[in-house]
PDB file of C-alpha atoms in Angstrom:
ATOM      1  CA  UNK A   1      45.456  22.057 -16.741  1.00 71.00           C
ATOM      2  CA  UNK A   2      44.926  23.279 -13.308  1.00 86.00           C
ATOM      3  CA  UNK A   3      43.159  21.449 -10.861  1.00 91.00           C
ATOM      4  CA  UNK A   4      40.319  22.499  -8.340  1.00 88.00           C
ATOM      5  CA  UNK A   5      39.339  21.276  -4.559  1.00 93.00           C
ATOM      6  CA  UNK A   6      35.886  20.722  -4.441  1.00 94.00           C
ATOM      7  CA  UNK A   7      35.696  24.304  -2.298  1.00 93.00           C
ATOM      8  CA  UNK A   8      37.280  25.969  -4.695  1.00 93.00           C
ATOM      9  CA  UNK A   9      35.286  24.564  -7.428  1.00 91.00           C
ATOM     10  CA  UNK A  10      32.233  25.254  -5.230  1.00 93.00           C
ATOM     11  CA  UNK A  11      33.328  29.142  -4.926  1.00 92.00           C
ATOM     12  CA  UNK A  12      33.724  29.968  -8.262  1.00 89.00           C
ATOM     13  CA  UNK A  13      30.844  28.506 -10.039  1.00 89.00           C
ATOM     14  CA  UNK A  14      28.888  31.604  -9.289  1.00 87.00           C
ATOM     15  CA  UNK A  15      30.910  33.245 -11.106  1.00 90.00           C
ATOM     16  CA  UNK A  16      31.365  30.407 -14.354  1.00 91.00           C
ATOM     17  CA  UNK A  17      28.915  29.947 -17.124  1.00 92.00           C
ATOM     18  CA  UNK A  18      26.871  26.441 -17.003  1.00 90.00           C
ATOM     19  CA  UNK A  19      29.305  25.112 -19.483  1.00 91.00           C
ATOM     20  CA  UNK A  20      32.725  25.984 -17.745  1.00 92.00           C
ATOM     21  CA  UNK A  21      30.690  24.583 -14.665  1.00 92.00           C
ATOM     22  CA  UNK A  22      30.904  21.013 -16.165  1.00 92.00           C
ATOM     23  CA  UNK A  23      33.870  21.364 -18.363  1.00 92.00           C
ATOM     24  CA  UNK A  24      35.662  21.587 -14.864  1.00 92.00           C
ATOM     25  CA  UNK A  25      34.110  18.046 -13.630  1.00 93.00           C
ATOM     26  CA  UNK A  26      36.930  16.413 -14.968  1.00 92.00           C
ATOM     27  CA  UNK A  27      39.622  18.946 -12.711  1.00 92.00           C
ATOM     28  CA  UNK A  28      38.123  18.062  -9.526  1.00 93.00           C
ATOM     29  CA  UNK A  29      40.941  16.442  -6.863  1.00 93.00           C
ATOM     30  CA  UNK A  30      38.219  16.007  -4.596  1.00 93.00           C
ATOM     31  CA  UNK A  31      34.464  15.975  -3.622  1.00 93.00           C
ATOM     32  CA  UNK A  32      32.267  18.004  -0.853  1.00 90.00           C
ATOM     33  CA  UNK A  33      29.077  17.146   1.087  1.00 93.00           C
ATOM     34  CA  UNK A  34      26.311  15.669  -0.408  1.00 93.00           C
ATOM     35  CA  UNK A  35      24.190  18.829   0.003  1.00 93.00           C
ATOM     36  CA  UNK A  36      26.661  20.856  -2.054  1.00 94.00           C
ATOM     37  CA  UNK A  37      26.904  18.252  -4.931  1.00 95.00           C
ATOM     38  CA  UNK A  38      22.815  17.674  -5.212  1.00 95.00           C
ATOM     39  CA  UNK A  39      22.919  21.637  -5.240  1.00 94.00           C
ATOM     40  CA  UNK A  40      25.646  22.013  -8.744  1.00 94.00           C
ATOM     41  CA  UNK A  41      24.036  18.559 -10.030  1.00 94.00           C
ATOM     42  CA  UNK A  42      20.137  19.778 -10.290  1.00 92.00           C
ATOM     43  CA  UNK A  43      21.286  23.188 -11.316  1.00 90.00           C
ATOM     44  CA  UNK A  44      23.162  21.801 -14.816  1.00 89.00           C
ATOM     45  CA  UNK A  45      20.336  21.533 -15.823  1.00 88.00           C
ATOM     46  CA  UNK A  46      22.153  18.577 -18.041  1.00 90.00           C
ATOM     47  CA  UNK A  47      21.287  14.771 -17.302  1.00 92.00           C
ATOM     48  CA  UNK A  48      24.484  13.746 -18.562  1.00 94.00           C
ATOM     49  CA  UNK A  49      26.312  16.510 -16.834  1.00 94.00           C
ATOM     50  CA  UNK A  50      24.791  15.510 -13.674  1.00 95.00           C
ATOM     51  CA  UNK A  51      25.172  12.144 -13.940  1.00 95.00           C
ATOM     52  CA  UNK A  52      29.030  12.469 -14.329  1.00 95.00           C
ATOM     53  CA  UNK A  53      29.220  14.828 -11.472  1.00 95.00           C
ATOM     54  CA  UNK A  54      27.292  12.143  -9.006  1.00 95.00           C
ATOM     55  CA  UNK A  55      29.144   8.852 -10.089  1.00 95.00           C
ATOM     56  CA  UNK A  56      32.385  10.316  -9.866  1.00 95.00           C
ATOM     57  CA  UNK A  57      31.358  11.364  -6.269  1.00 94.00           C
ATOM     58  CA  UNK A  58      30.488   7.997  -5.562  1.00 94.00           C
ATOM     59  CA  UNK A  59      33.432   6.665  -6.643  1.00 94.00           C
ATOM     60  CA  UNK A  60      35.031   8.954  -4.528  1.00 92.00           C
ATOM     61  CA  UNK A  61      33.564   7.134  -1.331  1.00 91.00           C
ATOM     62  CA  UNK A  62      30.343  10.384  -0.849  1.00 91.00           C
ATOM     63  CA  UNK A  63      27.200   8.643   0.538  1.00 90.00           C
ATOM     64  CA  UNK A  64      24.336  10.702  -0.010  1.00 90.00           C
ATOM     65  CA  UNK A  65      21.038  11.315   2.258  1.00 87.00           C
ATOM     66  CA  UNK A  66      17.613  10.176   1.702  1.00 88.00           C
ATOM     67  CA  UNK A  67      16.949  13.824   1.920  1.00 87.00           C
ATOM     68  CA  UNK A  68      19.399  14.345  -1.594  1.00 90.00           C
ATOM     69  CA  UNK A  69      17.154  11.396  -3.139  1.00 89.00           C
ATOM     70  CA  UNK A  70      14.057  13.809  -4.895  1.00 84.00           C
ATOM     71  CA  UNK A  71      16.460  16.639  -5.782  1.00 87.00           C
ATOM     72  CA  UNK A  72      18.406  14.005  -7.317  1.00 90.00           C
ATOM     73  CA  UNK A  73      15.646  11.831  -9.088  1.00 87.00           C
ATOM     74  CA  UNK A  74      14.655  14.845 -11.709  1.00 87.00           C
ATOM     75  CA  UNK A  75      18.352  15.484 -12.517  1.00 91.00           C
ATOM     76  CA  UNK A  76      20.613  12.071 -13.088  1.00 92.00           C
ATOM     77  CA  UNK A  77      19.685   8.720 -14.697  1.00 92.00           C
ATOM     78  CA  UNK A  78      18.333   5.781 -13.613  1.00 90.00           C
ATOM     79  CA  UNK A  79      21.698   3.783 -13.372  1.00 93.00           C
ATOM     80  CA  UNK A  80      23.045   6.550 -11.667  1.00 93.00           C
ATOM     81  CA  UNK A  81      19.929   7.327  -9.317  1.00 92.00           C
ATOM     82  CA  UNK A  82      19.931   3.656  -8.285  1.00 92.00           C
ATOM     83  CA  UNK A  83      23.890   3.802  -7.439  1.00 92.00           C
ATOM     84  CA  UNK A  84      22.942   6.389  -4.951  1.00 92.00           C
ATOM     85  CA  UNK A  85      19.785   4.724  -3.503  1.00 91.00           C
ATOM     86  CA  UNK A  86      22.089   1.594  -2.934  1.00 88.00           C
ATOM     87  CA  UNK A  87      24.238   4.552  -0.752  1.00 85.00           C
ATOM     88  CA  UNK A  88      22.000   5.373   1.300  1.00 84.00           C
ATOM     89  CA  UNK A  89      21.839   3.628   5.147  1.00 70.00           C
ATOM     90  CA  UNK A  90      19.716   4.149   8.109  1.00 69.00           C
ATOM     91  CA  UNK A  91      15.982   4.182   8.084  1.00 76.00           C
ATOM     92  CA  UNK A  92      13.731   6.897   6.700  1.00 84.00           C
ATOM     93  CA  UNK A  93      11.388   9.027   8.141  1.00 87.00           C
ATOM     94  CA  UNK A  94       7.910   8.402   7.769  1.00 90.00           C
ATOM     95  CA  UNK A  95       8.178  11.768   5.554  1.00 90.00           C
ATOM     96  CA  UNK A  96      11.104  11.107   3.958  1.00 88.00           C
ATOM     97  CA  UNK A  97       9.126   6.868   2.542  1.00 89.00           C
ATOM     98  CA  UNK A  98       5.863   9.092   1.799  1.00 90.00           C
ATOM     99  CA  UNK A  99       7.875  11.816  -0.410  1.00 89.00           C
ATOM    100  CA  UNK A 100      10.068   9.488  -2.008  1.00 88.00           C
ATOM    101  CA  UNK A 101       7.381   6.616  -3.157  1.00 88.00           C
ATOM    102  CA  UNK A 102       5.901   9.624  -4.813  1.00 84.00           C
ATOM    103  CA  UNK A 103       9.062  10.473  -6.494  1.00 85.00           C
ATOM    104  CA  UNK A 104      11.082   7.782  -7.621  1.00 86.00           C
ATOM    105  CA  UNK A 105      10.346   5.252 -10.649  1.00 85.00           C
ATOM    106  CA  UNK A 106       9.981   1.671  -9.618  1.00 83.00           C
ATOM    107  CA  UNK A 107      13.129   0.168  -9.827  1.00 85.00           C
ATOM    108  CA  UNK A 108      15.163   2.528  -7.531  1.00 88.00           C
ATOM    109  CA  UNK A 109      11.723   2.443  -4.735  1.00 87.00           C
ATOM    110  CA  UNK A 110      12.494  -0.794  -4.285  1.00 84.00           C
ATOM    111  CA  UNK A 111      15.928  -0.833  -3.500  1.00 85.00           C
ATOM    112  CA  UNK A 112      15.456   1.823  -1.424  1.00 85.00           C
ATOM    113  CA  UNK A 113      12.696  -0.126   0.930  1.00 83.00           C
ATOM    114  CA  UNK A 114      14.994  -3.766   0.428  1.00 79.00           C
ATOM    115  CA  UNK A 115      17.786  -1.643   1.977  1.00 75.00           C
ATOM    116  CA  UNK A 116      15.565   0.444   4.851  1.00 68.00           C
ATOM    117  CA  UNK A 117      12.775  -2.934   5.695  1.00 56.00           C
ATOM    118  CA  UNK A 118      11.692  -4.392   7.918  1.00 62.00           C
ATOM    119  CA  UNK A 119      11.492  -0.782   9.475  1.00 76.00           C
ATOM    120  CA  UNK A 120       8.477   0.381  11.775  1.00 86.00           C
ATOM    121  CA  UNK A 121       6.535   2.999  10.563  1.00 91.00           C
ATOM    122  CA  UNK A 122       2.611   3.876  11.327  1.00 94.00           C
ATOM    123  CA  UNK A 123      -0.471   2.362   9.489  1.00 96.00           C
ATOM    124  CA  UNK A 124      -1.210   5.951   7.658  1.00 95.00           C
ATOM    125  CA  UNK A 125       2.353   6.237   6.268  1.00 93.00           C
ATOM    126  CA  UNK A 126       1.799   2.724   5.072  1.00 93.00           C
ATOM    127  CA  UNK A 127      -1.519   3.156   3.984  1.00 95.00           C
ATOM    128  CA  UNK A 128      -0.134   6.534   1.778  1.00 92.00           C
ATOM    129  CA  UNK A 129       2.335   4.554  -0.071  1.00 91.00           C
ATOM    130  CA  UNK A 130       0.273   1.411  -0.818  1.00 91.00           C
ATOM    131  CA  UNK A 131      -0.015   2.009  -4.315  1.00 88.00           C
ATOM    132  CA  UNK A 132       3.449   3.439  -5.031  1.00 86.00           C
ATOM    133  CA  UNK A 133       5.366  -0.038  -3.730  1.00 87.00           C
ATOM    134  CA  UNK A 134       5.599  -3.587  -4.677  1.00 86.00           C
ATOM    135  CA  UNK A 135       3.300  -5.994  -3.514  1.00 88.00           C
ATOM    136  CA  UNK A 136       6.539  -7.663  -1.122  1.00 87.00           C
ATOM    137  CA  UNK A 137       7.697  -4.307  -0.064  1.00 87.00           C
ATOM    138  CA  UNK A 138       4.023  -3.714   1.300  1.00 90.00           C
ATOM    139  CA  UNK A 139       3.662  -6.882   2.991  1.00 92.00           C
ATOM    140  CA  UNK A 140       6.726  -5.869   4.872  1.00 89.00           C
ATOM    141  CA  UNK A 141       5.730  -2.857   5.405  1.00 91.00           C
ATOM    142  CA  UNK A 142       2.051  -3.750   6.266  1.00 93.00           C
ATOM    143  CA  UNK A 143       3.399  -7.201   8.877  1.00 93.00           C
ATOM    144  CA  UNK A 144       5.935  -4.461  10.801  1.00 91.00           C
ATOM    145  CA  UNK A 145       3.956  -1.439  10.793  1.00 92.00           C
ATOM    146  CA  UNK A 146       4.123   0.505  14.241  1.00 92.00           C
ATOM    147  CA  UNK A 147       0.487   0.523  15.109  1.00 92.00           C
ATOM    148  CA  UNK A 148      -3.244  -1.380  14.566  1.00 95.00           C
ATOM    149  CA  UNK A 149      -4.823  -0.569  11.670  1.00 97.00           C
ATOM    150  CA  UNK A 150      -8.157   0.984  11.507  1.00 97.00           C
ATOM    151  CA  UNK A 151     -11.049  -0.677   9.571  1.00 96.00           C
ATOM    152  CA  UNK A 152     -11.210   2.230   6.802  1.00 96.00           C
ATOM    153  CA  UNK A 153      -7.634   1.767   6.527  1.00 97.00           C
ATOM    154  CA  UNK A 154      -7.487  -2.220   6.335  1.00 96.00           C
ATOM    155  CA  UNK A 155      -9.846  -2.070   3.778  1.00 96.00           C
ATOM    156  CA  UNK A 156      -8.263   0.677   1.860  1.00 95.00           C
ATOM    157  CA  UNK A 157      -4.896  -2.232   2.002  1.00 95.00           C
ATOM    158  CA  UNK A 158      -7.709  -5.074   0.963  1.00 94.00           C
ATOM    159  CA  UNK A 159      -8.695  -2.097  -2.151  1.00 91.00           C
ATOM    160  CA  UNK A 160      -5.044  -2.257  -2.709  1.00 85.00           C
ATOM    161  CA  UNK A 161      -4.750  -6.379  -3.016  1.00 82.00           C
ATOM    162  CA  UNK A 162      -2.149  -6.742  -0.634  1.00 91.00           C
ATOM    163  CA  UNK A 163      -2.483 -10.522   0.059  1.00 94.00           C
ATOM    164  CA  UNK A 164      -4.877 -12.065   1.395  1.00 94.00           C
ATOM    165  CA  UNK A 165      -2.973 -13.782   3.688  1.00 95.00           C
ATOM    166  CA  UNK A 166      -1.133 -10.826   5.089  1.00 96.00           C
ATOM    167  CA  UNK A 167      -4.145  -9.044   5.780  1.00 96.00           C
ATOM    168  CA  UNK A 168      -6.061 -11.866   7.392  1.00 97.00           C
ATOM    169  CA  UNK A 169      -2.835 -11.632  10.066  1.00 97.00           C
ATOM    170  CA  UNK A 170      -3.758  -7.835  10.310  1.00 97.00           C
ATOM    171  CA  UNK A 171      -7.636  -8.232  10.717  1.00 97.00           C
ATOM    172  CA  UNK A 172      -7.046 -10.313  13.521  1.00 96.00           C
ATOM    173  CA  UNK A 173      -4.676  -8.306  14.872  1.00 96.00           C
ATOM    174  CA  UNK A 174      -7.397  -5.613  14.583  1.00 96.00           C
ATOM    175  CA  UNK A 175     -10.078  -7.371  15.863  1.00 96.00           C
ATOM    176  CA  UNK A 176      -8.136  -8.112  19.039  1.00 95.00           C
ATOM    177  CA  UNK A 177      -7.592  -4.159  19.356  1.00 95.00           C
ATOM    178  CA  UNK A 178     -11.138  -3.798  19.481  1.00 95.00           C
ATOM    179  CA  UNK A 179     -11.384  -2.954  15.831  1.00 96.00           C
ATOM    180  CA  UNK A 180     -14.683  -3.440  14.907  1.00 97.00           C
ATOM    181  CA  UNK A 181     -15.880  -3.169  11.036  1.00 96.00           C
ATOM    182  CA  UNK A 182     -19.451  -1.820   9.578  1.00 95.00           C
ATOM    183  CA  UNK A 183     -21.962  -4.323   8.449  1.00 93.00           C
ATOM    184  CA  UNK A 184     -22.202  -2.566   5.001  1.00 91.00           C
ATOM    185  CA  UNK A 185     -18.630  -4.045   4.135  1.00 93.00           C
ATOM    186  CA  UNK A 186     -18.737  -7.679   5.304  1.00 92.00           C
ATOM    187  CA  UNK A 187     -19.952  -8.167   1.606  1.00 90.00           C
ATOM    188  CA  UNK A 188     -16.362  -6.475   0.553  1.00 92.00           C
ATOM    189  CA  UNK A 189     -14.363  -8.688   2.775  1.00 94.00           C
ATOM    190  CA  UNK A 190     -16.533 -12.089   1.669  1.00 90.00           C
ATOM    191  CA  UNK A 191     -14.477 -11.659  -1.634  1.00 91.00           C
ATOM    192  CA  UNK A 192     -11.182 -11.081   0.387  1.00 91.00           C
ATOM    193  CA  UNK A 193     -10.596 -14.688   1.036  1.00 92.00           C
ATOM    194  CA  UNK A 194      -9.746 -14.317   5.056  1.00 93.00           C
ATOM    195  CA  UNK A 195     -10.086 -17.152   7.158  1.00 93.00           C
ATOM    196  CA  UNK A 196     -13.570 -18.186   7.795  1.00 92.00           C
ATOM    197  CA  UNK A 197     -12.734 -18.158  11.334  1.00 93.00           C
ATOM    198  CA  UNK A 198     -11.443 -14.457  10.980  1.00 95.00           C
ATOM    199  CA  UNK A 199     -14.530 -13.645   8.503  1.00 93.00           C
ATOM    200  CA  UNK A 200     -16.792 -15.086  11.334  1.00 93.00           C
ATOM    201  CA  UNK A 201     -15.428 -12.977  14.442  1.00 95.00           C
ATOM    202  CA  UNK A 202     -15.824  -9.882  11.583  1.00 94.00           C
ATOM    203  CA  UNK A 203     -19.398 -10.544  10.719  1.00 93.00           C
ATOM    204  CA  UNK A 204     -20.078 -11.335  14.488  1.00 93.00           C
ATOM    205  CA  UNK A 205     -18.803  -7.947  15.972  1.00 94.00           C
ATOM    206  CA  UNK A 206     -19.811  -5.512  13.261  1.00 94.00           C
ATOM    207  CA  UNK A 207     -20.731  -2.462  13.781  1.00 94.00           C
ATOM    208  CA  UNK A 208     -24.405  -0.686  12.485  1.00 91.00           C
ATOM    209  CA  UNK A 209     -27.281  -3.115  11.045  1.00 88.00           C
ATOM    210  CA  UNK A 210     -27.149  -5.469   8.001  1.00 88.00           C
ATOM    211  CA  UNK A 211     -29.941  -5.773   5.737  1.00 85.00           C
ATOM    212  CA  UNK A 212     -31.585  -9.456   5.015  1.00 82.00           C
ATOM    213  CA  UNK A 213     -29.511  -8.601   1.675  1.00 84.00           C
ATOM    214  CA  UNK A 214     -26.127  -8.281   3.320  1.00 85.00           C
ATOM    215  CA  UNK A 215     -26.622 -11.594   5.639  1.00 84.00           C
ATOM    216  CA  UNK A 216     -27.240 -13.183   2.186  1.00 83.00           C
ATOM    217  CA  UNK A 217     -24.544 -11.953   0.561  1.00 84.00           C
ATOM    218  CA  UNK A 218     -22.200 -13.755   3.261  1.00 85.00           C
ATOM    219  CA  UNK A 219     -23.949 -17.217   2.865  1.00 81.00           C
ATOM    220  CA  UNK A 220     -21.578 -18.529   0.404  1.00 82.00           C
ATOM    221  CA  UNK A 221     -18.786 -18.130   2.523  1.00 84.00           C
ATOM    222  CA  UNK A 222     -20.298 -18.799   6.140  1.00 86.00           C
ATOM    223  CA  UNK A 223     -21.644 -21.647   7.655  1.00 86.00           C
ATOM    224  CA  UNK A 224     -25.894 -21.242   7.881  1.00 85.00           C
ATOM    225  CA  UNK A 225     -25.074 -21.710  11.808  1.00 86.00           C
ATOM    226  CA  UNK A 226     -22.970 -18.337  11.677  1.00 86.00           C
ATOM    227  CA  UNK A 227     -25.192 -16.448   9.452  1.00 85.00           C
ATOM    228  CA  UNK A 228     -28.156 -17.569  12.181  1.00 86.00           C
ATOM    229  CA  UNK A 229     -26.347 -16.191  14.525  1.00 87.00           C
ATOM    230  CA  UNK A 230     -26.248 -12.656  12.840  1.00 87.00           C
ATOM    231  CA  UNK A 231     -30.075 -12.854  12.383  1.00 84.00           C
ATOM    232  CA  UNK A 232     -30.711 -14.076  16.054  1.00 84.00           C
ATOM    233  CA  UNK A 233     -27.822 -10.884  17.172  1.00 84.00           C
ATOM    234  CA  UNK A 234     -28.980  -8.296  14.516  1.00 80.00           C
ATOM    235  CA  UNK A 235     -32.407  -8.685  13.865  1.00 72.00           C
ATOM    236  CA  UNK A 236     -32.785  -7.455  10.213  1.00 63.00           C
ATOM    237  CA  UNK A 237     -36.089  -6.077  10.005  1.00 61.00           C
ATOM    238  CA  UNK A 238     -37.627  -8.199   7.229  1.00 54.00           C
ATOM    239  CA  UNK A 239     -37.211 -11.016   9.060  1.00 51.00           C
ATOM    240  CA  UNK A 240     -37.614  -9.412  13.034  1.00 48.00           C
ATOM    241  CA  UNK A 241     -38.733 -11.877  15.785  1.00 45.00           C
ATOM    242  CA  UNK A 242     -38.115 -14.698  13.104  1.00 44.00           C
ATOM    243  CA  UNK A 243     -35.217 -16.047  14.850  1.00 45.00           C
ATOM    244  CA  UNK A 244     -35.693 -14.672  18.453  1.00 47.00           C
ATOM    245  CA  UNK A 245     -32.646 -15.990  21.601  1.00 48.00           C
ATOM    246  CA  UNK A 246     -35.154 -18.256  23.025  1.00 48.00           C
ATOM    247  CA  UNK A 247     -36.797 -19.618  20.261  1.00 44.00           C
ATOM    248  CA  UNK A 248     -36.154 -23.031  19.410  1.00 47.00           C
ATOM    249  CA  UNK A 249     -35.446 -23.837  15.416  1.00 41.00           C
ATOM    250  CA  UNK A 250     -36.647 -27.143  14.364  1.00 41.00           C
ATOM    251  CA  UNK A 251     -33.869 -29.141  12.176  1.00 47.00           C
ATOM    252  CA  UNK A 252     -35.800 -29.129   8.423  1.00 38.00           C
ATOM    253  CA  UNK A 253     -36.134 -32.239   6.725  1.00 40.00           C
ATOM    254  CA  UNK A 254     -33.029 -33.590   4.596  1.00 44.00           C
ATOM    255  CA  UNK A 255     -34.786 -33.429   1.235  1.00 36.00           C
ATOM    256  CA  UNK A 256     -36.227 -29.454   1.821  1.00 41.00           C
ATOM    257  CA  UNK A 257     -34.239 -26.618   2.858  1.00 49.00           C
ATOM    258  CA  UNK A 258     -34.645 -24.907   5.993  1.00 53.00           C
ATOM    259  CA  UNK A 259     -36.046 -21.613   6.489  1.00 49.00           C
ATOM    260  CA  UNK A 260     -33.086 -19.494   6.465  1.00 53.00           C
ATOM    261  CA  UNK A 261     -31.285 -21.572   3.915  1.00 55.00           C
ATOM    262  CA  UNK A 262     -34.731 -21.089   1.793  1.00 52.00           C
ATOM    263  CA  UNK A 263     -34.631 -17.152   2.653  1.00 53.00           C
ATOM    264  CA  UNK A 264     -30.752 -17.099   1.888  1.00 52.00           C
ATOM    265  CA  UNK A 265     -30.732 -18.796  -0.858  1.00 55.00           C
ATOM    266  CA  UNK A 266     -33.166 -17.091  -2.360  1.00 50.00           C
ATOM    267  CA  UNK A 267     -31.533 -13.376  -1.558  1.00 50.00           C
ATOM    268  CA  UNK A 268     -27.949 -15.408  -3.375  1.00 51.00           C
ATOM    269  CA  UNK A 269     -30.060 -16.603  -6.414  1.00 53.00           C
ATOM    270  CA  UNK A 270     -31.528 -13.243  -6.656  1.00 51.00           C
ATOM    271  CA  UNK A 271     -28.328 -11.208  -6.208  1.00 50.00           C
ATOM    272  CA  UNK A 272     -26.703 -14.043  -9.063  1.00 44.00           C
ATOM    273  CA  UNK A 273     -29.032 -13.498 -11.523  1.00 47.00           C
ATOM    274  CA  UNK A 274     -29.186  -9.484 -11.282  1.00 50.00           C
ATOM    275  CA  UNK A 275     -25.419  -9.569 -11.674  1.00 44.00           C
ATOM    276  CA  UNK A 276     -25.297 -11.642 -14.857  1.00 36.00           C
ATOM    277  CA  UNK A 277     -28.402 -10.043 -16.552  1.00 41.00           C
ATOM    278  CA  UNK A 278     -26.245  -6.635 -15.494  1.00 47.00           C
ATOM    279  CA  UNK A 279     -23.268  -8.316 -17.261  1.00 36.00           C
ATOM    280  CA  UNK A 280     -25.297  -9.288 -20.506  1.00 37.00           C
ATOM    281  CA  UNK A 281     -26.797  -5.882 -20.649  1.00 46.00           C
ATOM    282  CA  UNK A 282     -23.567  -4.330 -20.611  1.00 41.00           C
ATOM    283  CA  UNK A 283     -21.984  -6.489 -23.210  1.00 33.00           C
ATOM    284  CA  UNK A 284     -25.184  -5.864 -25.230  1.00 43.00           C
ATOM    285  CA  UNK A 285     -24.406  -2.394 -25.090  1.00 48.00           C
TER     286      UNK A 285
END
């Protein structure tokens, strides 16, 4: 049985039918450039085939490219696909992490990223693969990512549930920036469980104007001194002038509520009760 160099095999395959192609795997003495074998591989056509091709590549010492990874994903199978990820060194491109979480399964994505993280790439790239990694391989990727974060894109993470204790380190991290976040979604990040101290600054330095509604909404996780603070600094117009800089508030008596614990509670009661007769409507239907 004669045997073939990998350029010879390579030169005559034009010329050989798909089948003579892989009955001539087995007469190869040696193996060619990663390109060249992700080229023959995804034109068989033939998982198996493929397969056969790639392993005995790799057991020939080949290491393939990130770049080889798609071509590759359609046309071998998984335990072979995940031999090659686990070949693969260096760090990706921001293009290559964005094209590949959109291409591999599960299993060989996160080998990949345990093999290329902690690796710096920016908040969008992050951001764009959110939803294709694991909820570790996104904390790493979130904690080392080579930028801030915008608001739209920390709460597009929050959307995403990375942790809440990773993204309280990236608010803050934000909020030193400068980052400042609209009024309309401190109700969003009430239920993200950040630091009250972090939830505070947030509320504090918002950007726009909060309703009476929205203040309330932040009541149960706020101290009433902090959510007087937003009504003294934001002036909601239901309640304008009630709670003006130089206007002394009287402590209320222990056994009533005070006036903005009255108003807030009463805005949190409200907003309760919609929400369950919305539930009980819904599970009447």
């Amino acid at each position: 049985m004669r045997k073939y160099t990998w350029d010879e095999y390579y030169e005559k395959i034009c010329d050989w039918s798909t089948s003579t192609q892989i009955k001539h795997i087995s007469d190869l003495t040696s193996y060619g450039p990663p390109d060249e074998i992700t080229e023959v591989a995804s034109d068989f056509f033939d998982e198996k085939a493929a397969s056969r091709l790639v392993k005995k590549a790799l057991d020939a010492g080949v290491h393939f490219t990130a770049d080889n990874l798609s071509d590759l994903s359609d046309s071998i199978n998984r335990e072979t696909l995940c031999r090659v990820v686990r070949s693969v060194t260096g760090p990706l491109t921001s293009q290559q992490l964005q094209d590949l979480a959109s291409s591999l399964d599960e299993e060989p994505l996160q080998i990949l990223l345990r093999n290329n993280v902690p690796c710096a790439y920016p908040p969008d790239t992050v951001v764009a693969v959110a939803n294709d990694v694991d909820e570790a391989s996104l904390r790493q990727l979130a904690l080392h990512a080579d930028g801030c974060f915008s608001a739209e894109q920390l709460a597009t993470l929050r959307d995403d549930d990375l942790d809440s204790k990773t993204l309280d380190v990236l608010v803050k991290k934000a909020l030193g920036q400068g980052v400042r976040f609209p009024a309309g979604e401190m109700e969003a990040w009430s239920y993200a469980e950040l630091s009250e101290q972090t939830l505070e600054k947030m509320a504090l330095s918002a950007t726009g104007t909060y309703t009476e509604e929205q203040i309330a909404s932040l009541y149960p996780q706020l101290p009433e001194s902090v959510c007087k603070k937003i009504f003294q600094k934001y002036h909601p117009p239901a309640y304008d002038g009630v709670f003006d800089d130089d206007t002394e508030v009287p402590e209320p008596p222990s056994r009533k509520p005070g006036l903005l614990s009255a108003l807030l509670s009463f805005w949190a009661g409200a907003k309760l009760s919609s929400t369950l007769w919305d539930k009980k409507d819904h599970f009447r239907d």
